[in-house]
Amino acid sequence: MKSYEVNFDGLVGPTHNYGGLSYGNVASQSNSQQGSNPREAARQGLAKMKALADLGFKQGLLAPQERPDVAALRQLGFTGSDAQVIQQAASQAMPLLVASCSASSMWVANAATVSPSADTADGRVHFTAANLNCKFHRSIEHPTTSRVLAAMFANERHFAHHPALPAVAQFGDEGAANHTRFCRDYGEPGVEFFVYGRSAFDSRYPAPQKYPARQTLEASQAVARLHGLSDDAVVYAQQNPAVIDQGVFHNDVIAVGNAEVLFHHQDAFLDSDAVLGQLQAKLASKGGHFQAIAVPRAAVTVEDAVRSYLFNSQLLSRDDGSMLLVVPEECRNNERVWAYLGQLTAQGGPVKEVKVFDLKQSMQNGGGPACLRLRVALQESELAAVNPGVIMSAPLYATLLQWVDKHYRDRLVEADLADPQLLLECRIALDELTQILQLGSVYPFQRQP
């Protein structure tokens, strides 16, 4: 039976803004309080989805979330009507209103961790929504994320859904941004690679000194247990604390993997030789041939990698066995990175082509091509069981462009977040979107009695 890796991209929400909310994410903080363009952001994301679908890759999308999150503001003591809650938050605690308006769910690499049926004990595709509890604005996402994923992957014969891990620091889970899977073929048993920043309960593990390590070893281990993964199908690796302190807040800012290939920076992992050795041995036991492409620091510094988002790229397999690397425009604008990519495609390795996309609206908030997509490996029968309304096509692309142009503003600054009309605009847009994508009632405002 044929199998596929399907990329489900996050659709940018109507409240896309530059709140500078993500400490440790250099781009997010450096662009704080600039004016954003939600309409352009959504169009840029849709253009990437459509382009990859046109190239023959299986492509879907995840819907954005309702923002501002009035329920979260009520939990923090603001009262009255929805409009009064927003106005109180704006006058008394603007940072909380900004956080409740974040469109960060667009980066669906953080939505969940996904294990395909070939790896799991019960032969189903498993999803665990990420708790994202390191940042308030992201910690409020997982209830809606779980409902959206359940509406997309609804067939219990094929799909299993787990709630987020306990919302405490010891089980900080950032989803697929710290998870990669290696395999000979997407439908065959593979090796799942979990990268963590620290251990919550063992002080022998080093930790970064400047920025937080968002993913814990214990969270990664819990997800592996929930998904029914055997020991021979899992490798755990600690991210280099020194690169976290340089702005590498997730593994997907310093490494990307696909099929049998890991493309990573020389300084990505704490003990690279041991990590690569485990990956090679475990993949070999499943009939695969592991290949590591280590980018030397002499060619590309960690600072270059963070500024260009070289590794926050998509590594995609073509039908002929070659690979396409999808990178943001910032890679072409960095002389050293672009020179390295020219050498990479010329040296006869698996990466034969580099494709550049303009994702400036997302990049200015610290999210590149890889942040915008959640990868799901599916057998043909499983793909047939996915909600067809979320699979990208030419008609859906045209419909969503019209929907964006109808509902999204072309400029948003912090002061606009205090406008209660923005919440109404968001709800009207999302209500229409659930009909377009055939999702049913997944948003809180749709589920109120």
XYZ file of C-alpha atoms in Angstrom:
449
model
C 0.000 0.000 0.000
C 1.343 3.438 -0.940
C 2.183 5.881 1.843
C 2.770 9.618 1.988
C 4.110 12.373 4.160
C 1.418 15.045 4.229
C 2.289 18.584 5.290
C -0.528 20.368 7.101
C 0.295 24.090 7.209
C -1.112 26.519 9.746
C -3.403 29.148 8.267
C -2.452 32.549 9.691
C -5.188 34.043 11.874
C -6.879 37.454 11.564
C -5.087 38.847 14.658
C -1.533 38.248 13.392
C 0.585 40.877 15.170
C 4.110 41.461 16.433
C 3.722 41.304 20.183
C 7.307 40.253 20.938
C 5.943 37.585 23.262
C 8.492 34.821 22.809
C 11.535 35.268 25.040
C 14.382 33.272 23.511
C 13.099 33.802 19.961
C 15.383 36.512 18.596
C 13.211 37.460 15.603
C 10.058 37.683 17.704
C 11.661 40.032 20.209
C 13.554 42.185 17.721
C 10.396 42.997 15.726
C 8.187 43.673 18.729
C 5.472 46.308 18.261
C 5.968 46.781 14.541
C 2.833 47.002 12.438
C 1.761 43.700 10.899
C -0.275 42.820 7.815
C -2.544 39.829 8.626
C -3.924 39.689 5.086
C -0.470 39.503 3.523
C 0.671 36.957 6.122
C -2.225 34.642 5.293
C -1.664 35.064 1.562
C 2.053 34.259 1.915
C 1.252 31.068 3.806
C -1.418 30.009 1.328
C 0.954 30.652 -1.575
C 3.475 28.225 -0.083
C 0.780 25.576 0.422
C -0.488 25.943 -3.143
C 2.993 25.921 -4.671
C 3.960 22.689 -2.913
C 0.633 21.070 -3.817
C 1.247 22.058 -7.446
C 4.651 20.336 -7.252
C 2.896 17.102 -6.339
C 3.362 17.076 -2.577
C 0.384 16.149 -0.410
C -0.713 19.343 1.323
C -3.378 20.237 3.863
C -4.000 22.985 6.389
C -4.924 23.612 10.021
C -7.376 26.339 10.920
C -6.359 29.277 13.155
C -7.754 29.902 16.630
C -10.307 32.313 18.030
C -8.559 35.463 19.235
C -8.582 37.387 21.453
C -9.127 34.511 23.895
C -11.749 36.133 26.094
C -12.130 33.033 28.264
C -8.436 33.207 29.182
C -8.836 36.864 30.136
C -11.847 35.999 32.300
C -9.711 33.432 34.118
C -7.363 36.289 34.960
C -10.103 38.338 36.630
C -11.535 40.557 33.897
C -15.331 40.654 33.939
C -18.418 41.844 32.099
C -19.360 41.441 28.455
C -16.761 40.337 25.922
C -16.234 43.961 24.914
C -15.837 45.028 28.554
C -13.327 42.251 29.210
C -11.220 43.421 26.258
C -11.422 47.062 27.249
C -10.516 46.301 30.890
C -7.525 44.244 29.820
C -6.404 47.015 27.476
C -6.533 49.650 30.206
C -5.227 47.550 33.110
C -2.885 44.952 31.613
C -2.131 45.502 27.945
C 0.520 42.729 27.809
C -2.161 40.199 28.777
C -4.456 41.423 26.011
C -1.601 41.202 23.512
C -0.913 37.627 24.625
C -4.582 36.682 24.325
C -4.591 38.018 20.742
C -1.532 36.126 19.520
C -1.917 34.285 16.224
C 0.931 31.946 17.196
C -1.151 28.835 16.447
C -0.101 29.450 12.810
C 3.151 27.644 13.701
C 1.603 24.201 13.761
C 4.962 22.459 14.115
C 4.135 23.131 17.771
C 0.544 21.887 17.574
C 1.253 18.253 18.387
C 3.602 15.313 18.117
C 2.511 12.710 15.560
C 3.556 9.046 15.311
C 2.508 7.098 12.216
C 0.784 3.739 12.385
C 3.907 1.838 11.299
C 5.586 2.778 14.604
C 2.768 2.476 17.156
C 1.723 -0.548 19.191
C -1.926 -0.461 18.088
C -1.277 0.354 14.420
C -3.019 3.737 14.499
C -1.693 7.247 13.869
C -1.262 8.906 17.276
C -1.527 12.631 18.044
C -0.583 14.303 21.336
C -1.403 18.005 21.502
C 1.511 20.049 22.861
C 0.934 21.878 26.146
C 3.332 24.717 25.181
C 3.326 25.759 28.815
C 6.588 27.725 28.586
C 4.705 30.733 27.185
C 1.255 31.909 28.312
C 0.148 32.969 24.839
C 0.834 29.467 23.528
C -0.313 27.507 26.576
C -3.920 28.486 25.826
C -3.876 26.838 22.380
C -4.088 23.109 23.053
C -7.840 22.735 23.850
C -8.824 24.158 20.450
C -5.887 22.420 18.767
C -7.193 19.098 20.060
C -10.693 19.781 18.731
C -9.390 20.850 15.320
C -7.163 17.785 14.995
C -10.029 15.522 16.074
C -12.244 17.086 13.392
C -9.543 16.552 10.762
C -8.578 13.024 11.804
C -11.898 11.727 13.094
C -11.890 8.037 12.185
C -11.118 6.118 15.400
C -10.130 3.051 13.424
C -7.145 4.929 12.030
C -6.448 7.788 14.461
C -5.864 8.123 18.232
C -5.824 11.466 20.052
C -4.207 12.215 23.417
C -4.731 15.342 25.509
C -1.802 17.591 26.299
C 0.608 16.560 29.044
C 0.224 18.138 32.533
C 0.672 21.891 32.226
C 3.715 22.167 34.474
C 7.323 23.032 33.708
C 8.532 19.478 34.308
C 6.509 18.282 31.298
C 7.076 21.202 28.959
C 6.177 19.908 25.491
C 6.645 21.882 22.282
C 5.350 19.282 19.855
C 6.849 18.349 16.500
C 9.302 21.278 16.533
C 11.467 18.956 18.645
C 10.523 15.699 16.915
C 11.695 14.142 13.653
C 11.152 10.709 12.154
C 13.553 8.713 10.016
C 12.505 5.796 7.814
C 13.299 3.991 4.584
C 9.718 4.534 3.434
C 6.943 6.523 5.116
C 4.803 3.404 5.433
C 7.541 1.267 7.020
C 8.598 1.197 10.684
C 10.943 4.059 11.461
C 12.973 5.733 14.198
C 11.452 8.676 16.048
C 13.936 11.327 17.148
C 13.019 13.357 20.233
C 15.207 16.364 21.062
C 14.979 17.969 24.511
C 16.584 20.991 26.134
C 16.801 19.806 29.730
C 15.832 17.153 32.220
C 13.241 18.188 34.783
C 14.269 15.693 37.458
C 17.962 14.951 36.887
C 20.368 17.769 37.695
C 23.266 15.965 35.986
C 22.007 17.229 32.620
C 23.394 20.676 31.706
C 20.960 23.490 30.978
C 21.150 26.808 29.121
C 22.013 29.873 31.198
C 20.313 32.706 29.283
C 17.173 31.402 27.572
C 14.745 28.714 28.746
C 14.927 25.130 27.526
C 11.303 24.589 26.559
C 11.243 20.819 25.967
C 12.016 18.368 28.763
C 13.303 14.816 28.441
C 10.430 13.667 30.627
C 7.836 15.174 28.269
C 9.411 13.449 25.274
C 9.453 10.126 27.109
C 5.802 10.521 28.104
C 4.740 11.151 24.503
C 6.664 8.066 23.358
C 4.838 5.976 25.974
C 1.441 7.395 25.030
C 2.082 6.544 21.383
C 3.140 2.992 22.161
C 6.644 3.337 20.716
C 9.149 0.556 21.383
C 12.681 1.307 22.566
C 14.162 0.301 19.222
C 12.028 2.961 17.520
C 13.144 5.931 19.642
C 16.289 8.030 20.047
C 16.476 10.862 22.587
C 19.035 13.635 22.176
C 19.832 16.730 24.196
C 20.035 20.002 22.352
C 23.280 21.869 22.867
C 22.580 24.365 25.710
C 25.000 26.837 24.143
C 22.913 27.102 20.963
C 19.703 27.565 22.962
C 21.403 30.582 24.533
C 22.055 31.905 21.004
C 18.348 31.868 20.125
C 17.788 28.254 19.048
C 14.545 27.851 20.983
C 13.459 24.642 19.169
C 15.394 21.873 17.468
C 13.804 22.850 14.145
C 15.838 26.068 14.224
C 19.085 24.049 14.078
C 18.155 20.749 12.370
C 15.637 19.198 9.977
C 15.207 15.568 8.997
C 13.289 13.550 6.428
C 13.294 9.908 5.342
C 16.909 8.756 5.859
C 18.525 12.220 5.996
C 19.316 14.555 8.905
C 20.395 18.070 7.886
C 21.843 19.767 10.959
C 24.369 22.270 12.234
C 27.631 20.951 13.604
C 26.779 22.380 17.045
C 23.130 21.249 17.214
C 23.423 18.446 19.766
C 25.259 18.028 23.039
C 26.904 14.729 22.064
C 26.672 14.539 18.299
C 28.773 11.422 17.762
C 26.708 9.326 20.165
C 23.410 10.715 18.824
C 24.301 10.074 15.186
C 25.569 6.631 16.063
C 22.290 5.674 17.694
C 20.287 6.966 14.747
C 22.459 5.062 12.300
C 22.247 1.802 14.242
C 18.509 1.892 14.928
C 17.594 2.889 11.382
C 19.891 0.168 10.006
C 18.010 -2.388 12.113
C 14.886 -1.406 10.168
C 16.550 -1.667 6.789
C 17.360 2.022 6.398
C 20.606 3.830 5.607
C 20.995 6.923 7.779
C 22.721 9.946 6.233
C 23.804 12.977 8.268
C 24.613 16.274 6.571
C 26.479 18.335 9.160
C 26.880 22.008 8.275
C 30.254 23.159 9.671
C 30.368 26.233 11.851
C 33.201 27.516 9.635
C 30.719 27.759 6.752
C 27.577 28.831 8.634
C 27.658 30.144 12.192
C 24.840 29.550 14.649
C 24.087 33.271 14.366
C 23.762 32.885 10.585
C 21.447 29.918 11.093
C 19.216 31.851 13.503
C 19.065 34.961 11.333
C 18.395 33.103 8.083
C 16.364 30.169 9.472
C 18.404 27.856 7.253
C 17.377 24.800 9.267
C 13.781 25.876 9.768
C 13.302 24.588 6.268
C 11.267 21.792 4.751
C 13.183 18.782 3.483
C 10.864 17.037 1.029
C 11.244 13.774 -0.917
C 10.535 13.782 -4.622
C 9.280 10.719 -6.483
C 12.717 10.204 -8.059
C 14.351 9.853 -4.623
C 15.984 13.283 -4.584
C 15.159 15.927 -2.007
C 13.945 19.507 -2.224
C 14.898 22.006 0.485
C 12.301 24.761 1.012
C 13.865 27.845 2.620
C 12.763 31.403 3.439
C 13.928 34.425 1.428
C 16.229 35.316 4.328
C 18.550 32.453 3.290
C 19.128 34.057 -0.105
C 19.815 37.371 1.613
C 22.583 35.886 3.780
C 25.765 35.661 1.717
C 27.354 32.800 3.682
C 24.171 30.741 3.884
C 23.401 31.161 0.183
C 26.955 30.203 -0.756
C 26.686 27.072 1.373
C 23.360 26.100 -0.228
C 24.965 26.424 -3.659
C 27.684 24.017 -2.567
C 25.139 21.645 -1.021
C 23.150 21.177 -4.219
C 26.296 20.856 -6.341
C 28.030 18.158 -4.318
C 25.909 15.222 -5.489
C 24.162 14.443 -2.207
C 20.457 13.844 -1.619
C 19.503 17.555 -1.672
C 19.268 18.437 -5.365
C 17.293 21.690 -5.310
C 16.565 24.677 -3.072
C 13.258 26.537 -3.404
C 12.841 29.984 -1.842
C 9.612 31.443 -0.432
C 8.814 34.930 0.830
C 7.389 34.410 4.322
C 8.414 37.734 5.787
C 5.254 38.242 7.858
C 5.844 34.936 9.647
C 9.626 35.263 9.741
C 9.467 38.604 11.547
C 7.736 36.796 14.400
C 10.305 33.999 14.373
C 8.650 31.295 12.276
C 9.868 29.919 8.959
C 8.714 27.208 6.536
C 9.162 24.355 9.026
C 7.336 26.189 11.830
C 4.302 26.569 9.584
C 3.745 22.848 8.975
C 2.859 19.677 10.863
C 4.018 16.501 9.128
C 1.759 13.441 9.193
C 2.876 10.174 7.570
C -0.197 8.347 6.266
C -0.973 5.100 4.516
C -3.263 5.460 1.509
C -6.270 4.174 3.498
C -5.517 6.627 6.305
C -5.242 9.553 3.909
C -8.644 8.565 2.517
C -10.031 8.801 6.073
C -8.807 12.394 6.606
C -11.466 15.122 6.457
C -11.311 16.049 2.734
C -12.197 19.664 3.458
C -8.680 20.391 4.778
C -6.735 19.018 1.780
C -5.333 21.753 -0.471
C -6.653 22.005 -4.024
C -6.961 24.740 -6.635
C -10.641 25.398 -5.784
C -9.919 25.499 -2.022
C -6.990 27.865 -2.583
C -9.196 30.258 -4.576
C -11.931 30.086 -1.930
C -9.504 30.780 0.914
C -7.949 33.763 -0.885
C -11.416 35.270 -1.242
C -12.145 34.483 2.401
C -8.909 36.169 3.543
C -9.503 39.266 1.432
C -13.027 39.527 2.792
C -12.222 39.172 6.491
C -8.609 40.164 7.204
C -7.229 43.614 7.903
C -4.164 44.786 6.008
C -2.605 46.496 9.016
C -2.651 45.761 12.725
C -0.822 47.543 15.547
C -1.045 47.020 19.291
C -3.677 49.718 19.830
C -6.029 47.904 17.407
C -6.164 44.897 19.718
C -8.270 46.913 22.165
C -11.036 47.229 19.575
C -13.852 44.775 20.456
C -14.807 44.795 16.773
C -11.688 42.733 16.077
C -13.144 39.846 18.100
C -16.395 40.028 16.143
C -14.478 40.072 12.851
C -12.498 37.036 13.941
C -15.603 35.074 14.970
C -17.463 35.850 11.759
C -14.434 34.780 9.713
C -13.885 31.555 11.652
C -17.547 30.587 11.562
C -17.396 30.805 7.773
C -14.067 28.950 7.701
C -15.417 25.949 9.606
C -18.019 25.563 6.874
C -15.408 25.845 4.119
C -13.180 23.234 5.784
C -16.068 21.029 6.998
C -14.834 21.126 10.597
C -18.059 21.499 12.526
C -18.174 23.469 15.788
C -14.562 23.535 17.028
C -14.373 27.069 18.454
C -15.500 28.155 21.929
C -17.959 30.753 20.597
C -19.632 28.047 18.484
C -19.990 25.718 21.444
C -21.617 28.126 23.873
C -25.243 27.220 24.827
